[in-house]
Amino acid sequence: MSVHRDDRRLTAPDIRARKGGVPVAMLTAYHAHTAGLVDKHCDVMLVGDSLGMVMHGLETTVPVTLDMMILQGLAVMRGSRRALVVVDMPFGSYEASKEQAFHAAARVLKETGCGAIKLEGGVRMAETIAFLVQRGIPVMGHVGLTPQSINTLGSFRAQGRDPADWAPIEADAKAVADAGAFAVVLEAIAEPLAAKITREVAIPTIGIGASAACDGQVLVLEDMLGLSPRVPKFVKRYTDLGPAIERAVAAYAEEVRARTFPGPDNVYSVKKPG
């Protein structure tokens, strides 16, 4: 059941106001058709740079470009009307300077019509987040495991499993909140730490591999639908569409080769005279 009470599109302030309230349901979306389905039930749709891996078969999100994000952001906006649409800022589009970040983020908002952008990084990106927010760009933060930093992290591993490592992650989340972000994604963070951060920061936390105590949750749509061959531990498959799609494709190919498709119901006859 949707929590929406009217037909207007949700905004960043609406999500910010959900702190400590009804948890925020968030999924990724990359296409107009799937966006229309997700839009009926979720509060936020993330046009994630995970599209590089899901749609293009890339090893990481690093090669994703701003043009790729804008193209899919447009598709998701066309297919939805109620959820807040957040578009990821891809690697290389915002790290060099806060001015670079503003020009890229402004382009995303202007060309897609989305309601917010998301960028990775805590303390190191706080000044940039504040710069964007002060200039009218709603920002969702992202701390913990930051996939765009995979080349320095070395692997997609959970963060904060040793309490000795908690302080920098807590500092990152606090810096994002203090800079004016309306929400922050906590990715692959040890459950007790994610719960602690949720209690400590004033903005909603959106967990992915974090804690049920977070103010919301996000997953990659293809992961939870069973379309991704390999998924992290934190993913719950709510259905298994992959084998069903393969069975349908196999049946189609068999009928084509047997000339049983198209059948009488799938072709057009000649009009009868008179």
PDB file of C-alpha atoms in Angstrom:
ATOM      1  CA  MET A   1       0.000   0.000   0.000  1.00  0.00           C
ATOM      2  CA  SER A   2       1.303   3.421  -0.935  1.00  0.00           C
ATOM      3  CA  VAL A   3       1.766   6.076   1.740  1.00  0.00           C
ATOM      4  CA  HIS A   4       0.989   8.863  -0.739  1.00  0.00           C
ATOM      5  CA  ARG A   5      -2.117  10.940  -0.079  1.00  0.00           C
ATOM      6  CA  ASP A   6      -2.209  13.039  -3.230  1.00  0.00           C
ATOM      7  CA  ASP A   7      -0.960  13.038  -6.779  1.00  0.00           C
ATOM      8  CA  ARG A   8       1.817  15.588  -6.494  1.00  0.00           C
ATOM      9  CA  ARG A   9       5.373  14.374  -6.782  1.00  0.00           C
ATOM     10  CA  LEU A  10       7.234  13.949  -3.505  1.00  0.00           C
ATOM     11  CA  THR A  11      10.104  16.360  -2.864  1.00  0.00           C
ATOM     12  CA  ALA A  12      13.354  16.282  -0.928  1.00  0.00           C
ATOM     13  CA  PRO A  13      11.758  18.190   2.007  1.00  0.00           C
ATOM     14  CA  ASP A  14       8.978  15.561   2.130  1.00  0.00           C
ATOM     15  CA  ILE A  15      11.586  12.820   2.537  1.00  0.00           C
ATOM     16  CA  ARG A  16      13.564  14.886   5.053  1.00  0.00           C
ATOM     17  CA  ALA A  17      10.405  15.171   7.146  1.00  0.00           C
ATOM     18  CA  ARG A  18      10.131  11.375   7.352  1.00  0.00           C
ATOM     19  CA  LYS A  19      12.975  11.158   9.895  1.00  0.00           C
ATOM     20  CA  GLY A  20      11.835   8.796  12.629  1.00  0.00           C
ATOM     21  CA  GLY A  21       8.471   8.241  10.906  1.00  0.00           C
ATOM     22  CA  VAL A  22       7.145   5.746   8.389  1.00  0.00           C
ATOM     23  CA  PRO A  23      10.223   4.162   6.752  1.00  0.00           C
ATOM     24  CA  VAL A  24      11.100   5.385   3.269  1.00  0.00           C
ATOM     25  CA  ALA A  25      10.785   2.731   0.525  1.00  0.00           C
ATOM     26  CA  MET A  26      13.332   3.274  -2.233  1.00  0.00           C
ATOM     27  CA  LEU A  27      14.375   1.237  -5.279  1.00  0.00           C
ATOM     28  CA  THR A  28      16.541   1.858  -8.311  1.00  0.00           C
ATOM     29  CA  ALA A  29      14.929   2.411 -11.699  1.00  0.00           C
ATOM     30  CA  TYR A  30      16.477   2.897 -15.130  1.00  0.00           C
ATOM     31  CA  HIS A  31      13.555   2.536 -17.586  1.00  0.00           C
ATOM     32  CA  ALA A  32      10.214   4.268 -18.085  1.00  0.00           C
ATOM     33  CA  HIS A  33       8.269   0.990 -17.909  1.00  0.00           C
ATOM     34  CA  THR A  34       9.767  -0.286 -14.653  1.00  0.00           C
ATOM     35  CA  ALA A  35       9.610   3.231 -13.216  1.00  0.00           C
ATOM     36  CA  GLY A  36       5.845   3.183 -13.723  1.00  0.00           C
ATOM     37  CA  LEU A  37       5.588  -0.032 -11.726  1.00  0.00           C
ATOM     38  CA  VAL A  38       7.868   1.102  -8.907  1.00  0.00           C
ATOM     39  CA  ASP A  39       6.228   4.525  -8.740  1.00  0.00           C
ATOM     40  CA  LYS A  40       2.970   2.995  -7.467  1.00  0.00           C
ATOM     41  CA  HIS A  41       4.586   1.716  -4.285  1.00  0.00           C
ATOM     42  CA  CYS A  42       7.856   3.492  -3.497  1.00  0.00           C
ATOM     43  CA  ASP A  43       8.602   6.950  -2.142  1.00  0.00           C
ATOM     44  CA  VAL A  44      11.936   7.414  -3.899  1.00  0.00           C
ATOM     45  CA  MET A  45      13.411   6.057  -7.121  1.00  0.00           C
ATOM     46  CA  LEU A  46      17.156   6.174  -7.542  1.00  0.00           C
ATOM     47  CA  VAL A  47      18.580   6.365 -11.032  1.00  0.00           C
ATOM     48  CA  GLY A  48      21.732   4.706  -9.784  1.00  0.00           C
ATOM     49  CA  ASP A  49      25.111   4.554 -11.457  1.00  0.00           C
ATOM     50  CA  SER A  50      24.689   0.822 -10.850  1.00  0.00           C
ATOM     51  CA  LEU A  51      23.117   0.992 -14.319  1.00  0.00           C
ATOM     52  CA  GLY A  52      26.667   0.600 -15.586  1.00  0.00           C
ATOM     53  CA  MET A  53      26.778  -2.914 -14.175  1.00  0.00           C
ATOM     54  CA  VAL A  54      23.082  -3.820 -14.541  1.00  0.00           C
ATOM     55  CA  MET A  55      22.441  -2.439 -18.032  1.00  0.00           C
ATOM     56  CA  HIS A  56      25.873  -2.345 -19.632  1.00  0.00           C
ATOM     57  CA  GLY A  57      27.711  -5.270 -18.065  1.00  0.00           C
ATOM     58  CA  LEU A  58      30.521  -3.150 -16.664  1.00  0.00           C
ATOM     59  CA  GLU A  59      32.700  -4.478 -13.842  1.00  0.00           C
ATOM     60  CA  THR A  60      32.240  -1.339 -11.711  1.00  0.00           C
ATOM     61  CA  THR A  61      30.369   1.975 -11.752  1.00  0.00           C
ATOM     62  CA  VAL A  62      33.526   3.967 -12.515  1.00  0.00           C
ATOM     63  CA  PRO A  63      33.120   4.142 -16.345  1.00  0.00           C
ATOM     64  CA  VAL A  64      29.553   5.527 -16.142  1.00  0.00           C
ATOM     65  CA  THR A  65      29.216   8.989 -17.707  1.00  0.00           C
ATOM     66  CA  LEU A  66      27.026  11.989 -16.979  1.00  0.00           C
ATOM     67  CA  ASP A  67      25.290  11.566 -20.342  1.00  0.00           C
ATOM     68  CA  MET A  68      24.355   7.989 -19.417  1.00  0.00           C
ATOM     69  CA  MET A  69      22.826   9.163 -16.144  1.00  0.00           C
ATOM     70  CA  ILE A  70      20.862  11.953 -17.819  1.00  0.00           C
ATOM     71  CA  LEU A  71      19.483   9.642 -20.512  1.00  0.00           C
ATOM     72  CA  GLN A  72      18.136   7.143 -17.981  1.00  0.00           C
ATOM     73  CA  GLY A  73      16.989   9.905 -15.644  1.00  0.00           C
ATOM     74  CA  LEU A  74      14.811  11.237 -18.444  1.00  0.00           C
ATOM     75  CA  ALA A  75      13.310   7.795 -19.002  1.00  0.00           C
ATOM     76  CA  VAL A  76      12.471   7.353 -15.322  1.00  0.00           C
ATOM     77  CA  MET A  77      10.912  10.800 -15.085  1.00  0.00           C
ATOM     78  CA  ARG A  78       8.720  10.054 -18.107  1.00  0.00           C
ATOM     79  CA  GLY A  79       7.538   6.814 -16.543  1.00  0.00           C
ATOM     80  CA  SER A  80       6.713   8.185 -13.086  1.00  0.00           C
ATOM     81  CA  ARG A  81       4.661  10.923 -11.505  1.00  0.00           C
ATOM     82  CA  ARG A  82       4.640  10.545  -7.713  1.00  0.00           C
ATOM     83  CA  ALA A  83       7.969   9.318  -6.331  1.00  0.00           C
ATOM     84  CA  LEU A  84      10.943  11.591  -5.774  1.00  0.00           C
ATOM     85  CA  VAL A  85      13.484  10.767  -8.482  1.00  0.00           C
ATOM     86  CA  VAL A  86      17.129  11.022  -7.396  1.00  0.00           C
ATOM     87  CA  VAL A  87      19.922  10.757  -9.975  1.00  0.00           C
ATOM     88  CA  ASP A  88      23.418   9.577  -9.069  1.00  0.00           C
ATOM     89  CA  MET A  89      26.322  11.835  -9.929  1.00  0.00           C
ATOM     90  CA  PRO A  90      28.826   9.540 -11.696  1.00  0.00           C
ATOM     91  CA  PHE A  91      32.512   9.283 -10.896  1.00  0.00           C
ATOM     92  CA  GLY A  92      34.496  12.235 -12.236  1.00  0.00           C
ATOM     93  CA  SER A  93      31.547  14.617 -12.489  1.00  0.00           C
ATOM     94  CA  TYR A  94      31.817  16.313  -9.077  1.00  0.00           C
ATOM     95  CA  GLU A  95      35.054  15.506  -7.230  1.00  0.00           C
ATOM     96  CA  ALA A  96      37.410  18.080  -8.795  1.00  0.00           C
ATOM     97  CA  SER A  97      35.736  21.139  -7.290  1.00  0.00           C
ATOM     98  CA  LYS A  98      32.457  22.356  -5.872  1.00  0.00           C
ATOM     99  CA  GLU A  99      32.025  24.469  -9.004  1.00  0.00           C
ATOM    100  CA  GLN A 100      32.404  21.400 -11.213  1.00  0.00           C
ATOM    101  CA  ALA A 101      29.831  19.634  -9.042  1.00  0.00           C
ATOM    102  CA  PHE A 102      27.364  22.514  -9.355  1.00  0.00           C
ATOM    103  CA  HIS A 103      27.568  22.705 -13.145  1.00  0.00           C
ATOM    104  CA  ALA A 104      27.144  18.930 -13.508  1.00  0.00           C
ATOM    105  CA  ALA A 105      24.322  18.716 -10.960  1.00  0.00           C
ATOM    106  CA  ALA A 106      22.531  21.708 -12.473  1.00  0.00           C
ATOM    107  CA  ARG A 107      22.688  20.010 -15.853  1.00  0.00           C
ATOM    108  CA  VAL A 108      21.158  16.840 -14.391  1.00  0.00           C
ATOM    109  CA  LEU A 109      18.270  18.743 -12.799  1.00  0.00           C
ATOM    110  CA  LYS A 110      17.640  20.921 -15.859  1.00  0.00           C
ATOM    111  CA  GLU A 111      17.814  18.141 -18.452  1.00  0.00           C
ATOM    112  CA  THR A 112      15.938  15.410 -16.553  1.00  0.00           C
ATOM    113  CA  GLY A 113      13.540  17.335 -14.316  1.00  0.00           C
ATOM    114  CA  CYS A 114      14.486  15.098 -11.371  1.00  0.00           C
ATOM    115  CA  GLY A 115      14.107  16.289  -7.785  1.00  0.00           C
ATOM    116  CA  ALA A 116      17.574  15.644  -6.332  1.00  0.00           C
ATOM    117  CA  ILE A 117      21.030  14.248  -6.954  1.00  0.00           C
ATOM    118  CA  LYS A 118      23.129  11.805  -4.933  1.00  0.00           C
ATOM    119  CA  LEU A 119      26.881  11.844  -4.477  1.00  0.00           C
ATOM    120  CA  GLU A 120      29.328   9.703  -2.560  1.00  0.00           C
ATOM    121  CA  GLY A 121      31.651  10.797   0.234  1.00  0.00           C
ATOM    122  CA  GLY A 122      31.417  12.175   3.753  1.00  0.00           C
ATOM    123  CA  VAL A 123      33.840  14.634   5.320  1.00  0.00           C
ATOM    124  CA  ARG A 124      35.736  15.125   2.048  1.00  0.00           C
ATOM    125  CA  MET A 125      32.529  16.115   0.206  1.00  0.00           C
ATOM    126  CA  ALA A 126      30.858  18.181   2.940  1.00  0.00           C
ATOM    127  CA  GLU A 127      31.954  21.531   1.487  1.00  0.00           C
ATOM    128  CA  THR A 128      30.637  20.520  -1.942  1.00  0.00           C
ATOM    129  CA  ILE A 129      27.311  19.363  -0.493  1.00  0.00           C
ATOM    130  CA  ALA A 130      26.871  22.666   1.335  1.00  0.00           C
ATOM    131  CA  PHE A 131      27.767  24.598  -1.837  1.00  0.00           C
ATOM    132  CA  LEU A 132      25.133  22.718  -3.847  1.00  0.00           C
ATOM    133  CA  VAL A 133      22.392  22.968  -1.225  1.00  0.00           C
ATOM    134  CA  GLN A 134      22.971  26.698  -0.774  1.00  0.00           C
ATOM    135  CA  ARG A 135      22.425  27.067  -4.529  1.00  0.00           C
ATOM    136  CA  GLY A 136      19.149  25.189  -4.686  1.00  0.00           C
ATOM    137  CA  ILE A 137      20.252  21.636  -5.465  1.00  0.00           C
ATOM    138  CA  PRO A 138      18.848  18.975  -3.093  1.00  0.00           C
ATOM    139  CA  VAL A 139      21.547  16.436  -2.214  1.00  0.00           C
ATOM    140  CA  MET A 140      21.315  12.889  -0.896  1.00  0.00           C
ATOM    141  CA  GLY A 141      24.580  11.730   0.654  1.00  0.00           C
ATOM    142  CA  HIS A 142      26.187   8.282   0.542  1.00  0.00           C
ATOM    143  CA  VAL A 143      28.694   6.950   3.093  1.00  0.00           C
ATOM    144  CA  GLY A 144      30.111   3.621   4.213  1.00  0.00           C
ATOM    145  CA  LEU A 145      30.915   1.471   1.195  1.00  0.00           C
ATOM    146  CA  THR A 146      31.256   3.917  -1.697  1.00  0.00           C
ATOM    147  CA  PRO A 147      31.420   1.890  -4.952  1.00  0.00           C
ATOM    148  CA  GLN A 148      32.972   4.720  -6.970  1.00  0.00           C
ATOM    149  CA  SER A 149      36.056   4.375  -4.733  1.00  0.00           C
ATOM    150  CA  ILE A 150      36.487   0.673  -5.532  1.00  0.00           C
ATOM    151  CA  ASN A 151      39.949   1.234  -6.992  1.00  0.00           C
ATOM    152  CA  THR A 152      41.199   2.546  -3.654  1.00  0.00           C
ATOM    153  CA  LEU A 153      39.073   0.274  -1.439  1.00  0.00           C
ATOM    154  CA  GLY A 154      40.215  -2.801  -3.339  1.00  0.00           C
ATOM    155  CA  SER A 155      36.974  -4.756  -2.956  1.00  0.00           C
ATOM    156  CA  PHE A 156      33.275  -4.411  -2.177  1.00  0.00           C
ATOM    157  CA  ARG A 157      33.601  -5.223   1.517  1.00  0.00           C
ATOM    158  CA  ALA A 158      31.447  -4.272   4.478  1.00  0.00           C
ATOM    159  CA  GLN A 159      32.532  -1.283   6.532  1.00  0.00           C
ATOM    160  CA  GLY A 160      32.695  -0.878  10.315  1.00  0.00           C
ATOM    161  CA  ARG A 161      32.813  -4.530  11.312  1.00  0.00           C
ATOM    162  CA  ASP A 162      35.595  -3.620  13.743  1.00  0.00           C
ATOM    163  CA  PRO A 163      34.368  -1.032  16.305  1.00  0.00           C
ATOM    164  CA  ALA A 164      37.809   0.574  16.079  1.00  0.00           C
ATOM    165  CA  ASP A 165      36.828   1.729  12.570  1.00  0.00           C
ATOM    166  CA  TRP A 166      33.535   3.363  13.553  1.00  0.00           C
ATOM    167  CA  ALA A 167      34.666   6.934  14.229  1.00  0.00           C
ATOM    168  CA  PRO A 168      35.490   7.960  10.623  1.00  0.00           C
ATOM    169  CA  ILE A 169      32.211   6.505   9.319  1.00  0.00           C
ATOM    170  CA  GLU A 170      30.222   8.318  12.008  1.00  0.00           C
ATOM    171  CA  ALA A 171      32.100  11.518  11.173  1.00  0.00           C
ATOM    172  CA  ASP A 172      31.240  11.083   7.489  1.00  0.00           C
ATOM    173  CA  ALA A 173      27.511  10.699   8.195  1.00  0.00           C
ATOM    174  CA  LYS A 174      27.488  13.684  10.546  1.00  0.00           C
ATOM    175  CA  ALA A 175      29.387  15.841   8.036  1.00  0.00           C
ATOM    176  CA  VAL A 176      26.851  15.027   5.308  1.00  0.00           C
ATOM    177  CA  ALA A 177      23.938  15.903   7.606  1.00  0.00           C
ATOM    178  CA  ASP A 178      25.568  19.121   8.854  1.00  0.00           C
ATOM    179  CA  ALA A 179      26.283  20.178   5.257  1.00  0.00           C
ATOM    180  CA  GLY A 180      22.573  20.187   4.462  1.00  0.00           C
ATOM    181  CA  ALA A 181      21.886  16.876   2.726  1.00  0.00           C
ATOM    182  CA  PHE A 182      18.219  15.848   3.070  1.00  0.00           C
ATOM    183  CA  ALA A 183      19.059  12.142   3.539  1.00  0.00           C
ATOM    184  CA  VAL A 184      22.059   9.819   3.520  1.00  0.00           C
ATOM    185  CA  VAL A 185      22.537   6.307   2.183  1.00  0.00           C
ATOM    186  CA  LEU A 186      24.404   3.950   4.529  1.00  0.00           C
ATOM    187  CA  GLU A 187      25.851   1.134   2.417  1.00  0.00           C
ATOM    188  CA  ALA A 188      27.311  -2.144   3.699  1.00  0.00           C
ATOM    189  CA  ILE A 189      27.818  -0.900   7.246  1.00  0.00           C
ATOM    190  CA  ALA A 190      27.854  -3.160  10.302  1.00  0.00           C
ATOM    191  CA  GLU A 191      24.324  -3.294  11.741  1.00  0.00           C
ATOM    192  CA  PRO A 192      25.066  -1.805  15.203  1.00  0.00           C
ATOM    193  CA  LEU A 193      26.951   1.106  13.634  1.00  0.00           C
ATOM    194  CA  ALA A 194      24.156   1.833  11.137  1.00  0.00           C
ATOM    195  CA  ALA A 195      21.615   1.840  13.961  1.00  0.00           C
ATOM    196  CA  LYS A 196      23.847   4.169  15.999  1.00  0.00           C
ATOM    197  CA  ILE A 197      24.299   6.600  13.113  1.00  0.00           C
ATOM    198  CA  THR A 198      20.531   6.615  12.547  1.00  0.00           C
ATOM    199  CA  ARG A 199      19.998   7.663  16.149  1.00  0.00           C
ATOM    200  CA  GLU A 200      22.670  10.342  15.975  1.00  0.00           C
ATOM    201  CA  VAL A 201      22.016  12.216  12.716  1.00  0.00           C
ATOM    202  CA  ALA A 202      19.074  14.546  12.168  1.00  0.00           C
ATOM    203  CA  ILE A 203      18.338  13.426   8.598  1.00  0.00           C
ATOM    204  CA  PRO A 204      16.823  10.155   7.356  1.00  0.00           C
ATOM    205  CA  THR A 205      19.233   7.283   6.820  1.00  0.00           C
ATOM    206  CA  ILE A 206      18.561   4.950   3.890  1.00  0.00           C
ATOM    207  CA  GLY A 207      20.075   1.541   4.484  1.00  0.00           C
ATOM    208  CA  ILE A 208      21.448  -0.932   1.956  1.00  0.00           C
ATOM    209  CA  GLY A 209      23.178  -3.714   3.784  1.00  0.00           C
ATOM    210  CA  ALA A 210      22.887  -1.703   6.994  1.00  0.00           C
ATOM    211  CA  SER A 211      20.093  -1.953   9.599  1.00  0.00           C
ATOM    212  CA  ALA A 212      16.332  -2.290   9.875  1.00  0.00           C
ATOM    213  CA  ALA A 213      16.623   0.646  12.287  1.00  0.00           C
ATOM    214  CA  CYS A 214      17.434   2.955   9.365  1.00  0.00           C
ATOM    215  CA  ASP A 215      14.769   5.449   8.335  1.00  0.00           C
ATOM    216  CA  GLY A 216      14.392   3.708   4.971  1.00  0.00           C
ATOM    217  CA  GLN A 217      15.804   1.025   2.708  1.00  0.00           C
ATOM    218  CA  VAL A 218      17.025   0.834  -0.897  1.00  0.00           C
ATOM    219  CA  LEU A 219      17.870  -2.069  -3.185  1.00  0.00           C
ATOM    220  CA  VAL A 220      18.773  -2.465  -6.839  1.00  0.00           C
ATOM    221  CA  LEU A 221      15.527  -3.469  -8.568  1.00  0.00           C
ATOM    222  CA  GLU A 222      17.130  -6.171 -10.711  1.00  0.00           C
ATOM    223  CA  ASP A 223      18.752  -7.706  -7.629  1.00  0.00           C
ATOM    224  CA  MET A 224      15.527  -8.064  -5.674  1.00  0.00           C
ATOM    225  CA  LEU A 225      13.662  -9.377  -8.750  1.00  0.00           C
ATOM    226  CA  GLY A 226      16.135 -12.202  -9.287  1.00  0.00           C
ATOM    227  CA  LEU A 227      17.526 -10.838 -12.554  1.00  0.00           C
ATOM    228  CA  SER A 228      21.114 -10.422 -11.354  1.00  0.00           C
ATOM    229  CA  PRO A 229      23.246 -13.585 -11.430  1.00  0.00           C
ATOM    230  CA  ARG A 230      25.263 -12.594  -8.363  1.00  0.00           C
ATOM    231  CA  VAL A 231      24.088 -10.416  -5.501  1.00  0.00           C
ATOM    232  CA  PRO A 232      25.553  -9.250  -2.172  1.00  0.00           C
ATOM    233  CA  LYS A 233      24.534 -10.876   1.105  1.00  0.00           C
ATOM    234  CA  PHE A 234      22.268  -7.976   1.993  1.00  0.00           C
ATOM    235  CA  VAL A 235      19.944  -8.534  -0.986  1.00  0.00           C
ATOM    236  CA  LYS A 236      16.650 -10.342  -0.465  1.00  0.00           C
ATOM    237  CA  ARG A 237      15.196 -11.817  -3.664  1.00  0.00           C
ATOM    238  CA  TYR A 238      11.460 -11.125  -3.555  1.00  0.00           C
ATOM    239  CA  THR A 239      10.912 -13.170  -6.725  1.00  0.00           C
ATOM    240  CA  ASP A 240      13.029 -15.031  -9.268  1.00  0.00           C
ATOM    241  CA  LEU A 241      12.229 -13.616 -12.702  1.00  0.00           C
ATOM    242  CA  GLY A 242      15.426 -14.755 -14.383  1.00  0.00           C
ATOM    243  CA  PRO A 243      14.431 -18.429 -14.921  1.00  0.00           C
ATOM    244  CA  ALA A 244      10.872 -17.421 -15.872  1.00  0.00           C
ATOM    245  CA  ILE A 245      12.179 -15.066 -18.563  1.00  0.00           C
ATOM    246  CA  GLU A 246      14.547 -17.719 -19.882  1.00  0.00           C
ATOM    247  CA  ARG A 247      11.707 -20.263 -20.091  1.00  0.00           C
ATOM    248  CA  ALA A 248       9.580 -17.784 -22.032  1.00  0.00           C
ATOM    249  CA  VAL A 249      12.414 -16.995 -24.448  1.00  0.00           C
ATOM    250  CA  ALA A 250      13.117 -20.708 -24.977  1.00  0.00           C
ATOM    251  CA  ALA A 251       9.431 -21.387 -25.692  1.00  0.00           C
ATOM    252  CA  TYR A 252       9.318 -18.501 -28.179  1.00  0.00           C
ATOM    253  CA  ALA A 253      12.438 -19.663 -30.021  1.00  0.00           C
ATOM    254  CA  GLU A 254      11.087 -23.225 -30.205  1.00  0.00           C
ATOM    255  CA  GLU A 255       7.770 -22.071 -31.678  1.00  0.00           C
ATOM    256  CA  VAL A 256       9.494 -19.849 -34.231  1.00  0.00           C
ATOM    257  CA  ARG A 257      11.620 -22.756 -35.439  1.00  0.00           C
ATOM    258  CA  ALA A 258       8.581 -25.055 -35.521  1.00  0.00           C
ATOM    259  CA  ARG A 259       6.564 -22.397 -37.413  1.00  0.00           C
ATOM    260  CA  THR A 260       3.812 -22.536 -34.788  1.00  0.00           C
ATOM    261  CA  PHE A 261       4.327 -18.843 -34.055  1.00  0.00           C
ATOM    262  CA  PRO A 262       2.823 -16.648 -35.328  1.00  0.00           C
ATOM    263  CA  GLY A 263      -0.475 -18.510 -35.201  1.00  0.00           C
ATOM    264  CA  PRO A 264      -3.919 -17.559 -36.543  1.00  0.00           C
ATOM    265  CA  ASP A 265      -4.487 -15.119 -33.685  1.00  0.00           C
ATOM    266  CA  ASN A 266      -1.231 -13.284 -34.404  1.00  0.00           C
ATOM    267  CA  VAL A 267      -1.600 -12.484 -38.129  1.00  0.00           C
ATOM    268  CA  TYR A 268      -3.804 -10.206 -40.230  1.00  0.00           C
ATOM    269  CA  SER A 269      -6.255 -11.628 -42.752  1.00  0.00           C
ATOM    270  CA  VAL A 270      -7.365  -9.998 -45.999  1.00  0.00           C
ATOM    271  CA  LYS A 271     -10.577  -8.005 -45.764  1.00  0.00           C
ATOM    272  CA  LYS A 272     -13.587  -9.754 -47.237  1.00  0.00           C
ATOM    273  CA  PRO A 273     -15.121  -8.051 -50.302  1.00  0.00           C
ATOM    274  CA  GLY A 274     -18.130  -5.858 -49.634  1.00  0.00           C
TER     275      GLY A 274
END
